[in-house]
Amino acid sequence: MRTATLRSMLALVMVLALASTGFAGASKTIEVSAHVPTIGGGFNVNVTRINASTDEWGVPNPNQPIDFQTLVYDAVNGVFGANYYYAVDIGVLDNSGAPWMITHARNSVALDAFNNLDNNINVSFTKESQTAPAINLQKVSYANSQNISFMKSQLTGGWLRVYYGIATGLNDAPGALPIDATKPTGIYQGSVTITLAP
């Protein structure tokens, strides 16, 4: 009996000795790294046509013009309206840490030297984000949208969206007026330019 007990105790001591030898304190540090390259000086621009009646969004397209097409006359209110309005999304591709600014410029949407739609189009600037509600930055008439700029600090964490729509007489920008029946017939054309600069 004593021999069995003695053997058991001896075996236990050996196991404990081996365990303490096998689990001696040790550590090794392994470095983890990745190189994120600099992206700077670029931006994406997408134009989306939106149904004015249903607010259904079309497919974003960087090459799509802002074309209000043939306007529809509302005989009850005596004004022309559009079947669509547009959203232009501008996302800056830059992780350099350098400051930048987006500027909106426009050329008159004109029929001729005397007739244009510059006071008949709303232009609304918003900051959009995947994680927060949109923030209204500014709403002006097309005529007053020349050289409007937004700094990086105003758009951090999101991107700039610009809405364009024919004035309706409701919730229009200051100075924006509906198109009435006195507006001369014809095709009115203009353009906007979005510039990213340091």
PDB file of N, CA, C and O in Angstrom, residues 104-181:
ATOM      1  N   HIS A 104     -19.031  75.056 -57.617  1.00  0.00           N
ATOM      2  CA  HIS A 104     -20.091  74.898 -58.621  1.00  0.00           C
ATOM      3  C   HIS A 104     -20.168  76.176 -59.450  1.00  0.00           C
ATOM      4  O   HIS A 104     -20.314  77.265 -58.913  1.00  0.00           O
ATOM      5  N   ALA A 105     -20.022  76.035 -60.755  1.00  0.00           N
ATOM      6  CA  ALA A 105     -20.160  77.173 -61.666  1.00  0.00           C
ATOM      7  C   ALA A 105     -21.203  76.811 -62.720  1.00  0.00           C
ATOM      8  O   ALA A 105     -21.454  75.636 -62.980  1.00  0.00           O
ATOM      9  N   ARG A 106     -21.805  77.828 -63.325  1.00  0.00           N
ATOM     10  CA  ARG A 106     -22.858  77.557 -64.310  1.00  0.00           C
ATOM     11  C   ARG A 106     -22.783  78.527 -65.482  1.00  0.00           C
ATOM     12  O   ARG A 106     -22.322  79.660 -65.363  1.00  0.00           O
ATOM     13  N   ASN A 107     -23.232  78.024 -66.626  1.00  0.00           N
ATOM     14  CA  ASN A 107     -23.463  78.852 -67.800  1.00  0.00           C
ATOM     15  C   ASN A 107     -24.962  78.969 -67.985  1.00  0.00           C
ATOM     16  O   ASN A 107     -25.701  77.995 -67.772  1.00  0.00           O
ATOM     17  N   SER A 108     -25.426  80.117 -68.374  1.00  0.00           N
ATOM     18  CA  SER A 108     -26.846  80.391 -68.504  1.00  0.00           C
ATOM     19  C   SER A 108     -27.567  79.335 -69.346  1.00  0.00           C
ATOM     20  O   SER A 108     -27.061  78.892 -70.376  1.00  0.00           O
ATOM     21  N   VAL A 109     -28.754  78.898 -68.853  1.00  0.00           N
ATOM     22  CA  VAL A 109     -29.611  77.994 -69.629  1.00  0.00           C
ATOM     23  C   VAL A 109     -30.460  78.900 -70.514  1.00  0.00           C
ATOM     24  O   VAL A 109     -31.532  79.365 -70.124  1.00  0.00           O
ATOM     25  N   ALA A 110     -29.941  79.175 -71.712  1.00  0.00           N
ATOM     26  CA  ALA A 110     -30.485  80.260 -72.522  1.00  0.00           C
ATOM     27  C   ALA A 110     -31.043  79.794 -73.860  1.00  0.00           C
ATOM     28  O   ALA A 110     -30.582  78.808 -74.449  1.00  0.00           O
ATOM     29  N   LEU A 111     -32.019  80.548 -74.317  1.00  0.00           N
ATOM     30  CA  LEU A 111     -32.551  80.405 -75.673  1.00  0.00           C
ATOM     31  C   LEU A 111     -31.795  81.331 -76.618  1.00  0.00           C
ATOM     32  O   LEU A 111     -31.443  80.972 -77.729  1.00  0.00           O
ATOM     33  N   ASP A 112     -31.532  82.529 -76.110  1.00  0.00           N
ATOM     34  CA  ASP A 112     -30.808  83.545 -76.880  1.00  0.00           C
ATOM     35  C   ASP A 112     -30.240  84.555 -75.884  1.00  0.00           C
ATOM     36  O   ASP A 112     -30.242  84.308 -74.680  1.00  0.00           O
ATOM     37  N   ALA A 113     -29.790  85.678 -76.372  1.00  0.00           N
ATOM     38  CA  ALA A 113     -29.169  86.675 -75.499  1.00  0.00           C
ATOM     39  C   ALA A 113     -30.153  87.329 -74.535  1.00  0.00           C
ATOM     40  O   ALA A 113     -29.743  87.966 -73.564  1.00  0.00           O
ATOM     41  N   PHE A 114     -31.444  87.163 -74.781  1.00  0.00           N
ATOM     42  CA  PHE A 114     -32.447  87.855 -73.968  1.00  0.00           C
ATOM     43  C   PHE A 114     -33.335  86.932 -73.129  1.00  0.00           C
ATOM     44  O   PHE A 114     -33.974  87.374 -72.188  1.00  0.00           O
ATOM     45  N   ASN A 115     -33.385  85.656 -73.471  1.00  0.00           N
ATOM     46  CA  ASN A 115     -34.297  84.724 -72.804  1.00  0.00           C
ATOM     47  C   ASN A 115     -33.538  83.530 -72.232  1.00  0.00           C
ATOM     48  O   ASN A 115     -32.749  82.879 -72.939  1.00  0.00           O
ATOM     49  N   ASN A 116     -33.764  83.255 -70.933  1.00  0.00           N
ATOM     50  CA  ASN A 116     -33.122  82.121 -70.281  1.00  0.00           C
ATOM     51  C   ASN A 116     -34.026  81.572 -69.181  1.00  0.00           C
ATOM     52  O   ASN A 116     -35.069  82.149 -68.858  1.00  0.00           O
ATOM     53  N   LEU A 117     -33.600  80.455 -68.598  1.00  0.00           N
ATOM     54  CA  LEU A 117     -34.335  79.812 -67.494  1.00  0.00           C
ATOM     55  C   LEU A 117     -33.581  79.916 -66.163  1.00  0.00           C
ATOM     56  O   LEU A 117     -33.853  79.173 -65.230  1.00  0.00           O
ATOM     57  N   ASP A 118     -32.647  80.838 -66.079  1.00  0.00           N
ATOM     58  CA  ASP A 118     -31.783  80.927 -64.904  1.00  0.00           C
ATOM     59  C   ASP A 118     -32.552  81.208 -63.614  1.00  0.00           C
ATOM     60  O   ASP A 118     -32.135  80.789 -62.532  1.00  0.00           O
ATOM     61  N   ASN A 119     -33.662  81.924 -63.704  1.00  0.00           N
ATOM     62  CA  ASN A 119     -34.489  82.195 -62.517  1.00  0.00           C
ATOM     63  C   ASN A 119     -35.668  81.230 -62.393  1.00  0.00           C
ATOM     64  O   ASN A 119     -36.573  81.455 -61.603  1.00  0.00           O
ATOM     65  N   ASN A 120     -35.625  80.143 -63.164  1.00  0.00           N
ATOM     66  CA  ASN A 120     -36.720  79.177 -63.155  1.00  0.00           C
ATOM     67  C   ASN A 120     -36.283  77.782 -62.716  1.00  0.00           C
ATOM     68  O   ASN A 120     -37.043  76.832 -62.811  1.00  0.00           O
ATOM     69  N   ILE A 121     -35.054  77.675 -62.254  1.00  0.00           N
ATOM     70  CA  ILE A 121     -34.507  76.381 -61.825  1.00  0.00           C
ATOM     71  C   ILE A 121     -33.998  76.501 -60.400  1.00  0.00           C
ATOM     72  O   ILE A 121     -33.284  77.450 -60.062  1.00  0.00           O
ATOM     73  N   ASN A 122     -34.392  75.541 -59.558  1.00  0.00           N
ATOM     74  CA  ASN A 122     -33.879  75.445 -58.186  1.00  0.00           C
ATOM     75  C   ASN A 122     -32.588  74.633 -58.174  1.00  0.00           C
ATOM     76  O   ASN A 122     -32.478  73.614 -58.869  1.00  0.00           O
ATOM     77  N   VAL A 123     -31.620  75.069 -57.376  1.00  0.00           N
ATOM     78  CA  VAL A 123     -30.380  74.322 -57.165  1.00  0.00           C
ATOM     79  C   VAL A 123     -30.196  74.166 -55.652  1.00  0.00           C
ATOM     80  O   VAL A 123     -30.064  75.160 -54.937  1.00  0.00           O
ATOM     81  N   SER A 124     -30.223  72.915 -55.193  1.00  0.00           N
ATOM     82  CA  SER A 124     -30.117  72.640 -53.749  1.00  0.00           C
ATOM     83  C   SER A 124     -28.860  71.830 -53.469  1.00  0.00           C
ATOM     84  O   SER A 124     -28.634  70.788 -54.090  1.00  0.00           O
ATOM     85  N   PHE A 125     -28.055  72.298 -52.518  1.00  0.00           N
ATOM     86  CA  PHE A 125     -26.813  71.624 -52.136  1.00  0.00           C
ATOM     87  C   PHE A 125     -27.035  70.929 -50.791  1.00  0.00           C
ATOM     88  O   PHE A 125     -27.504  71.552 -49.833  1.00  0.00           O
ATOM     89  N   THR A 126     -26.684  69.642 -50.719  1.00  0.00           N
ATOM     90  CA  THR A 126     -26.804  68.897 -49.461  1.00  0.00           C
ATOM     91  C   THR A 126     -25.539  68.095 -49.207  1.00  0.00           C
ATOM     92  O   THR A 126     -24.815  67.732 -50.139  1.00  0.00           O
ATOM     93  N   LYS A 127     -25.286  67.841 -47.925  1.00  0.00           N
ATOM     94  CA  LYS A 127     -24.232  66.899 -47.556  1.00  0.00           C
ATOM     95  C   LYS A 127     -24.904  65.561 -47.285  1.00  0.00           C
ATOM     96  O   LYS A 127     -25.813  65.471 -46.459  1.00  0.00           O
ATOM     97  N   GLU A 128     -24.473  64.531 -47.995  1.00  0.00           N
ATOM     98  CA  GLU A 128     -25.032  63.195 -47.849  1.00  0.00           C
ATOM     99  C   GLU A 128     -24.053  62.297 -47.113  1.00  0.00           C
ATOM    100  O   GLU A 128     -22.841  62.502 -47.166  1.00  0.00           O
ATOM    101  N   SER A 129     -24.590  61.296 -46.425  1.00  0.00           N
ATOM    102  CA  SER A 129     -23.762  60.353 -45.685  1.00  0.00           C
ATOM    103  C   SER A 129     -24.456  59.002 -45.633  1.00  0.00           C
ATOM    104  O   SER A 129     -25.686  58.932 -45.665  1.00  0.00           O
ATOM    105  N   GLN A 130     -23.669  57.935 -45.545  1.00  0.00           N
ATOM    106  CA  GLN A 130     -24.242  56.591 -45.410  1.00  0.00           C
ATOM    107  C   GLN A 130     -24.796  56.366 -44.010  1.00  0.00           C
ATOM    108  O   GLN A 130     -25.626  55.472 -43.804  1.00  0.00           O
ATOM    109  N   THR A 131     -24.366  57.162 -43.039  1.00  0.00           N
ATOM    110  CA  THR A 131     -24.700  56.879 -41.640  1.00  0.00           C
ATOM    111  C   THR A 131     -25.525  57.957 -40.943  1.00  0.00           C
ATOM    112  O   THR A 131     -25.876  57.803 -39.783  1.00  0.00           O
ATOM    113  N   ALA A 132     -25.836  59.045 -41.648  1.00  0.00           N
ATOM    114  CA  ALA A 132     -26.567  60.143 -41.001  1.00  0.00           C
ATOM    115  C   ALA A 132     -27.534  60.773 -41.998  1.00  0.00           C
ATOM    116  O   ALA A 132     -27.352  60.652 -43.211  1.00  0.00           O
ATOM    117  N   PRO A 133     -28.569  61.448 -41.492  1.00  0.00           N
ATOM    118  CA  PRO A 133     -29.500  62.130 -42.398  1.00  0.00           C
ATOM    119  C   PRO A 133     -28.798  63.228 -43.201  1.00  0.00           C
ATOM    120  O   PRO A 133     -27.773  63.765 -42.777  1.00  0.00           O
ATOM    121  N   ALA A 134     -29.365  63.541 -44.356  1.00  0.00           N
ATOM    122  CA  ALA A 134     -28.808  64.590 -45.198  1.00  0.00           C
ATOM    123  C   ALA A 134     -28.850  65.937 -44.482  1.00  0.00           C
ATOM    124  O   ALA A 134     -29.750  66.202 -43.682  1.00  0.00           O
ATOM    125  N   ILE A 135     -27.864  66.770 -44.769  1.00  0.00           N
ATOM    126  CA  ILE A 135     -27.791  68.115 -44.197  1.00  0.00           C
ATOM    127  C   ILE A 135     -27.942  69.117 -45.340  1.00  0.00           C
ATOM    128  O   ILE A 135     -27.179  69.086 -46.308  1.00  0.00           O
ATOM    129  N   ASN A 136     -28.937  69.984 -45.252  1.00  0.00           N
ATOM    130  CA  ASN A 136     -29.134  71.025 -46.257  1.00  0.00           C
ATOM    131  C   ASN A 136     -28.066  72.100 -46.089  1.00  0.00           C
ATOM    132  O   ASN A 136     -27.948  72.697 -45.019  1.00  0.00           O
ATOM    133  N   LEU A 137     -27.304  72.338 -47.121  1.00  0.00           N
ATOM    134  CA  LEU A 137     -26.233  73.335 -47.069  1.00  0.00           C
ATOM    135  C   LEU A 137     -26.667  74.683 -47.639  1.00  0.00           C
ATOM    136  O   LEU A 137     -26.376  75.717 -47.058  1.00  0.00           O
ATOM    137  N   GLN A 138     -27.368  74.652 -48.778  1.00  0.00           N
ATOM    138  CA  GLN A 138     -27.772  75.913 -49.413  1.00  0.00           C
ATOM    139  C   GLN A 138     -28.773  75.609 -50.532  1.00  0.00           C
ATOM    140  O   GLN A 138     -28.675  74.587 -51.205  1.00  0.00           O
ATOM    141  N   LYS A 139     -29.747  76.508 -50.713  1.00  0.00           N
ATOM    142  CA  LYS A 139     -30.712  76.383 -51.809  1.00  0.00           C
ATOM    143  C   LYS A 139     -30.836  77.735 -52.481  1.00  0.00           C
ATOM    144  O   LYS A 139     -31.159  78.727 -51.833  1.00  0.00           O
ATOM    145  N   VAL A 140     -30.564  77.745 -53.787  1.00  0.00           N
ATOM    146  CA  VAL A 140     -30.552  79.001 -54.542  1.00  0.00           C
ATOM    147  C   VAL A 140     -31.195  78.772 -55.902  1.00  0.00           C
ATOM    148  O   VAL A 140     -31.428  77.639 -56.328  1.00  0.00           O
ATOM    149  N   SER A 141     -31.469  79.866 -56.587  1.00  0.00           N
ATOM    150  CA  SER A 141     -31.881  79.747 -57.986  1.00  0.00           C
ATOM    151  C   SER A 141     -30.641  79.429 -58.819  1.00  0.00           C
ATOM    152  O   SER A 141     -29.503  79.681 -58.399  1.00  0.00           O
ATOM    153  N   TYR A 142     -30.869  78.886 -59.990  1.00  0.00           N
ATOM    154  CA  TYR A 142     -29.759  78.604 -60.898  1.00  0.00           C
ATOM    155  C   TYR A 142     -28.960  79.884 -61.168  1.00  0.00           C
ATOM    156  O   TYR A 142     -27.728  79.863 -61.221  1.00  0.00           O
ATOM    157  N   ALA A 143     -29.659  81.000 -61.296  1.00  0.00           N
ATOM    158  CA  ALA A 143     -28.992  82.284 -61.536  1.00  0.00           C
ATOM    159  C   ALA A 143     -28.002  82.619 -60.427  1.00  0.00           C
ATOM    160  O   ALA A 143     -26.957  83.219 -60.675  1.00  0.00           O
ATOM    161  N   ASN A 144     -28.317  82.219 -59.198  1.00  0.00           N
ATOM    162  CA  ASN A 144     -27.469  82.549 -58.046  1.00  0.00           C
ATOM    163  C   ASN A 144     -26.539  81.405 -57.635  1.00  0.00           C
ATOM    164  O   ASN A 144     -25.982  81.428 -56.534  1.00  0.00           O
ATOM    165  N   SER A 145     -26.376  80.406 -58.512  1.00  0.00           N
ATOM    166  CA  SER A 145     -25.535  79.257 -58.160  1.00  0.00           C
ATOM    167  C   SER A 145     -24.108  79.384 -58.681  1.00  0.00           C
ATOM    168  O   SER A 145     -23.333  78.435 -58.601  1.00  0.00           O
ATOM    169  N   GLN A 146     -23.759  80.549 -59.178  1.00  0.00           N
ATOM    170  CA  GLN A 146     -22.419  80.758 -59.733  1.00  0.00           C
ATOM    171  C   GLN A 146     -21.375  80.820 -58.621  1.00  0.00           C
ATOM    172  O   GLN A 146     -21.504  81.570 -57.658  1.00  0.00           O
ATOM    173  N   ASN A 147     -20.328  80.010 -58.776  1.00  0.00           N
ATOM    174  CA  ASN A 147     -19.157  80.012 -57.883  1.00  0.00           C
ATOM    175  C   ASN A 147     -19.509  79.761 -56.421  1.00  0.00           C
ATOM    176  O   ASN A 147     -18.915  80.368 -55.517  1.00  0.00           O
ATOM    177  N   ILE A 148     -20.435  78.866 -56.167  1.00  0.00           N
ATOM    178  CA  ILE A 148     -20.710  78.422 -54.798  1.00  0.00           C
ATOM    179  C   ILE A 148     -19.715  77.322 -54.454  1.00  0.00           C
ATOM    180  O   ILE A 148     -19.550  76.367 -55.219  1.00  0.00           O
ATOM    181  N   SER A 149     -19.040  77.461 -53.308  1.00  0.00           N
ATOM    182  CA  SER A 149     -17.978  76.526 -52.934  1.00  0.00           C
ATOM    183  C   SER A 149     -18.227  75.901 -51.577  1.00  0.00           C
ATOM    184  O   SER A 149     -18.847  76.510 -50.695  1.00  0.00           O
ATOM    185  N   PHE A 150     -17.705  74.674 -51.411  1.00  0.00           N
ATOM    186  CA  PHE A 150     -17.777  73.961 -50.137  1.00  0.00           C
ATOM    187  C   PHE A 150     -16.404  73.396 -49.822  1.00  0.00           C
ATOM    188  O   PHE A 150     -15.756  72.779 -50.679  1.00  0.00           O
ATOM    189  N   MET A 151     -15.955  73.609 -48.590  1.00  0.00           N
ATOM    190  CA  MET A 151     -14.640  73.167 -48.149  1.00  0.00           C
ATOM    191  C   MET A 151     -14.690  71.719 -47.677  1.00  0.00           C
ATOM    192  O   MET A 151     -15.756  71.183 -47.340  1.00  0.00           O
ATOM    193  N   LYS A 152     -13.528  71.103 -47.625  1.00  0.00           N
ATOM    194  CA  LYS A 152     -13.392  69.732 -47.128  1.00  0.00           C
ATOM    195  C   LYS A 152     -14.021  69.590 -45.747  1.00  0.00           C
ATOM    196  O   LYS A 152     -14.711  68.602 -45.459  1.00  0.00           O
ATOM    197  N   SER A 153     -13.805  70.574 -44.878  1.00  0.00           N
ATOM    198  CA  SER A 153     -14.316  70.507 -43.506  1.00  0.00           C
ATOM    199  C   SER A 153     -15.840  70.447 -43.456  1.00  0.00           C
ATOM    200  O   SER A 153     -16.420  69.898 -42.530  1.00  0.00           O
ATOM    201  N   GLN A 154     -16.509  71.008 -44.475  1.00  0.00           N
ATOM    202  CA  GLN A 154     -17.973  70.998 -44.518  1.00  0.00           C
ATOM    203  C   GLN A 154     -18.533  69.658 -44.986  1.00  0.00           C
ATOM    204  O   GLN A 154     -19.701  69.359 -44.746  1.00  0.00           O
ATOM    205  N   LEU A 155     -17.697  68.866 -45.652  1.00  0.00           N
ATOM    206  CA  LEU A 155     -18.174  67.617 -46.245  1.00  0.00           C
ATOM    207  C   LEU A 155     -17.520  66.373 -45.653  1.00  0.00           C
ATOM    208  O   LEU A 155     -17.775  65.256 -46.107  1.00  0.00           O
ATOM    209  N   THR A 156     -16.680  66.549 -44.624  1.00  0.00           N
ATOM    210  CA  THR A 156     -15.995  65.419 -44.016  1.00  0.00           C
ATOM    211  C   THR A 156     -17.010  64.370 -43.552  1.00  0.00           C
ATOM    212  O   THR A 156     -18.007  64.694 -42.921  1.00  0.00           O
ATOM    213  N   GLY A 157     -16.746  63.124 -43.889  1.00  0.00           N
ATOM    214  CA  GLY A 157     -17.639  62.036 -43.505  1.00  0.00           C
ATOM    215  C   GLY A 157     -18.779  61.804 -44.471  1.00  0.00           C
ATOM    216  O   GLY A 157     -19.646  60.971 -44.230  1.00  0.00           O
ATOM    217  N   GLY A 158     -18.785  62.535 -45.591  1.00  0.00           N
ATOM    218  CA  GLY A 158     -19.868  62.383 -46.553  1.00  0.00           C
ATOM    219  C   GLY A 158     -19.466  62.885 -47.923  1.00  0.00           C
ATOM    220  O   GLY A 158     -18.291  62.937 -48.263  1.00  0.00           O
ATOM    221  N   TRP A 159     -20.465  63.275 -48.705  1.00  0.00           N
ATOM    222  CA  TRP A 159     -20.207  63.797 -50.039  1.00  0.00           C
ATOM    223  C   TRP A 159     -21.241  64.859 -50.382  1.00  0.00           C
ATOM    224  O   TRP A 159     -22.260  64.992 -49.708  1.00  0.00           O
ATOM    225  N   LEU A 160     -20.958  65.602 -51.438  1.00  0.00           N
ATOM    226  CA  LEU A 160     -21.845  66.678 -51.876  1.00  0.00           C
ATOM    227  C   LEU A 160     -22.851  66.155 -52.896  1.00  0.00           C
ATOM    228  O   LEU A 160     -22.480  65.444 -53.830  1.00  0.00           O
ATOM    229  N   ARG A 161     -24.126  66.499 -52.692  1.00  0.00           N
ATOM    230  CA  ARG A 161     -25.168  66.214 -53.674  1.00  0.00           C
ATOM    231  C   ARG A 161     -25.809  67.536 -54.065  1.00  0.00           C
ATOM    232  O   ARG A 161     -26.109  68.368 -53.208  1.00  0.00           O
ATOM    233  N   VAL A 162     -26.031  67.722 -55.372  1.00  0.00           N
ATOM    234  CA  VAL A 162     -26.676  68.925 -55.881  1.00  0.00           C
ATOM    235  C   VAL A 162     -27.940  68.501 -56.628  1.00  0.00           C
ATOM    236  O   VAL A 162     -27.879  67.686 -57.549  1.00  0.00           O
ATOM    237  N   TYR A 163     -29.087  69.032 -56.186  1.00  0.00           N
ATOM    238  CA  TYR A 163     -30.364  68.769 -56.856  1.00  0.00           C
ATOM    239  C   TYR A 163     -30.684  69.916 -57.809  1.00  0.00           C
ATOM    240  O   TYR A 163     -30.487  71.090 -57.464  1.00  0.00           O
ATOM    241  N   TYR A 164     -31.227  69.570 -58.984  1.00  0.00           N
ATOM    242  CA  TYR A 164     -31.668  70.558 -59.967  1.00  0.00           C
ATOM    243  C   TYR A 164     -33.124  70.257 -60.322  1.00  0.00           C
ATOM    244  O   TYR A 164     -33.455  69.120 -60.680  1.00  0.00           O
ATOM    245  N   GLY A 165     -33.985  71.265 -60.226  1.00  0.00           N
ATOM    246  CA  GLY A 165     -35.381  71.056 -60.564  1.00  0.00           C
ATOM    247  C   GLY A 165     -36.041  72.338 -61.047  1.00  0.00           C
ATOM    248  O   GLY A 165     -35.702  73.438 -60.587  1.00  0.00           O
ATOM    249  N   ILE A 166     -36.981  72.194 -61.967  1.00  0.00           N
ATOM    250  CA  ILE A 166     -37.737  73.347 -62.456  1.00  0.00           C
ATOM    251  C   ILE A 166     -38.598  73.896 -61.316  1.00  0.00           C
ATOM    252  O   ILE A 166     -39.237  73.132 -60.578  1.00  0.00           O
ATOM    253  N   ALA A 167     -38.615  75.204 -61.144  1.00  0.00           N
ATOM    254  CA  ALA A 167     -39.405  75.839 -60.080  1.00  0.00           C
ATOM    255  C   ALA A 167     -40.890  75.510 -60.269  1.00  0.00           C
ATOM    256  O   ALA A 167     -41.390  75.466 -61.395  1.00  0.00           O
ATOM    257  N   THR A 168     -41.571  75.293 -59.149  1.00  0.00           N
ATOM    258  CA  THR A 168     -42.988  74.900 -59.187  1.00  0.00           C
ATOM    259  C   THR A 168     -43.917  75.930 -58.559  1.00  0.00           C
ATOM    260  O   THR A 168     -45.133  75.835 -58.687  1.00  0.00           O
ATOM    261  N   GLY A 169     -43.351  76.888 -57.827  1.00  0.00           N
ATOM    262  CA  GLY A 169     -44.176  77.822 -57.064  1.00  0.00           C
ATOM    263  C   GLY A 169     -44.340  77.397 -55.622  1.00  0.00           C
ATOM    264  O   GLY A 169     -44.889  78.127 -54.808  1.00  0.00           O
ATOM    265  N   LEU A 170     -43.829  76.207 -55.271  1.00  0.00           N
ATOM    266  CA  LEU A 170     -43.886  75.691 -53.902  1.00  0.00           C
ATOM    267  C   LEU A 170     -42.482  75.326 -53.440  1.00  0.00           C
ATOM    268  O   LEU A 170     -41.773  74.581 -54.122  1.00  0.00           O
ATOM    269  N   ASN A 171     -42.089  75.854 -52.292  1.00  0.00           N
ATOM    270  CA  ASN A 171     -40.777  75.552 -51.700  1.00  0.00           C
ATOM    271  C   ASN A 171     -39.614  75.850 -52.646  1.00  0.00           C
ATOM    272  O   ASN A 171     -38.600  75.146 -52.625  1.00  0.00           O
ATOM    273  N   ASP A 172     -39.767  76.863 -53.460  1.00  0.00           N
ATOM    274  CA  ASP A 172     -38.680  77.236 -54.362  1.00  0.00           C
ATOM    275  C   ASP A 172     -37.625  78.054 -53.626  1.00  0.00           C
ATOM    276  O   ASP A 172     -37.874  78.639 -52.569  1.00  0.00           O
ATOM    277  N   ALA A 173     -36.441  78.110 -54.217  1.00  0.00           N
ATOM    278  CA  ALA A 173     -35.363  78.933 -53.671  1.00  0.00           C
ATOM    279  C   ALA A 173     -35.732  80.408 -53.802  1.00  0.00           C
ATOM    280  O   ALA A 173     -36.543  80.776 -54.658  1.00  0.00           O
ATOM    281  N   PRO A 174     -35.154  81.257 -52.962  1.00  0.00           N
ATOM    282  CA  PRO A 174     -35.399  82.693 -53.110  1.00  0.00           C
ATOM    283  C   PRO A 174     -35.057  83.157 -54.526  1.00  0.00           C
ATOM    284  O   PRO A 174     -33.990  82.851 -55.055  1.00  0.00           O
ATOM    285  N   GLY A 175     -35.988  83.846 -55.165  1.00  0.00           N
ATOM    286  CA  GLY A 175     -35.764  84.356 -56.509  1.00  0.00           C
ATOM    287  C   GLY A 175     -36.096  83.389 -57.626  1.00  0.00           C
ATOM    288  O   GLY A 175     -36.052  83.758 -58.796  1.00  0.00           O
ATOM    289  N   ALA A 176     -36.431  82.130 -57.277  1.00  0.00           N
ATOM    290  CA  ALA A 176     -36.791  81.150 -58.309  1.00  0.00           C
ATOM    291  C   ALA A 176     -38.287  81.213 -58.572  1.00  0.00           C
ATOM    292  O   ALA A 176     -39.096  81.180 -57.645  1.00  0.00           O
ATOM    293  N   LEU A 177     -38.660  81.317 -59.845  1.00  0.00           N
ATOM    294  CA  LEU A 177     -40.051  81.490 -60.235  1.00  0.00           C
ATOM    295  C   LEU A 177     -40.473  80.412 -61.230  1.00  0.00           C
ATOM    296  O   LEU A 177     -39.659  79.967 -62.053  1.00  0.00           O
ATOM    297  N   PRO A 178     -41.740  80.003 -61.195  1.00  0.00           N
ATOM    298  CA  PRO A 178     -42.227  79.042 -62.192  1.00  0.00           C
ATOM    299  C   PRO A 178     -42.167  79.647 -63.598  1.00  0.00           C
ATOM    300  O   PRO A 178     -42.136  80.868 -63.767  1.00  0.00           O
ATOM    301  N   ILE A 179     -42.180  78.781 -64.591  1.00  0.00           N
ATOM    302  CA  ILE A 179     -42.161  79.220 -65.989  1.00  0.00           C
ATOM    303  C   ILE A 179     -43.605  79.410 -66.443  1.00  0.00           C
ATOM    304  O   ILE A 179     -44.375  78.446 -66.484  1.00  0.00           O
ATOM    305  N   ASP A 180     -43.968  80.625 -66.770  1.00  0.00           N
ATOM    306  CA  ASP A 180     -45.355  80.866 -67.193  1.00  0.00           C
ATOM    307  C   ASP A 180     -45.469  80.859 -68.717  1.00  0.00           C
ATOM    308  O   ASP A 180     -44.489  80.667 -69.438  1.00  0.00           O
ATOM    309  N   ALA A 181     -46.681  81.072 -69.195  1.00  0.00           N
ATOM    310  CA  ALA A 181     -46.972  80.951 -70.629  1.00  0.00           C
ATOM    311  C   ALA A 181     -46.375  82.071 -71.465  1.00  0.00           C
ATOM    312  O   ALA A 181     -46.460  82.030 -72.697  1.00  0.00           O
TER     313      ALA A 181
END
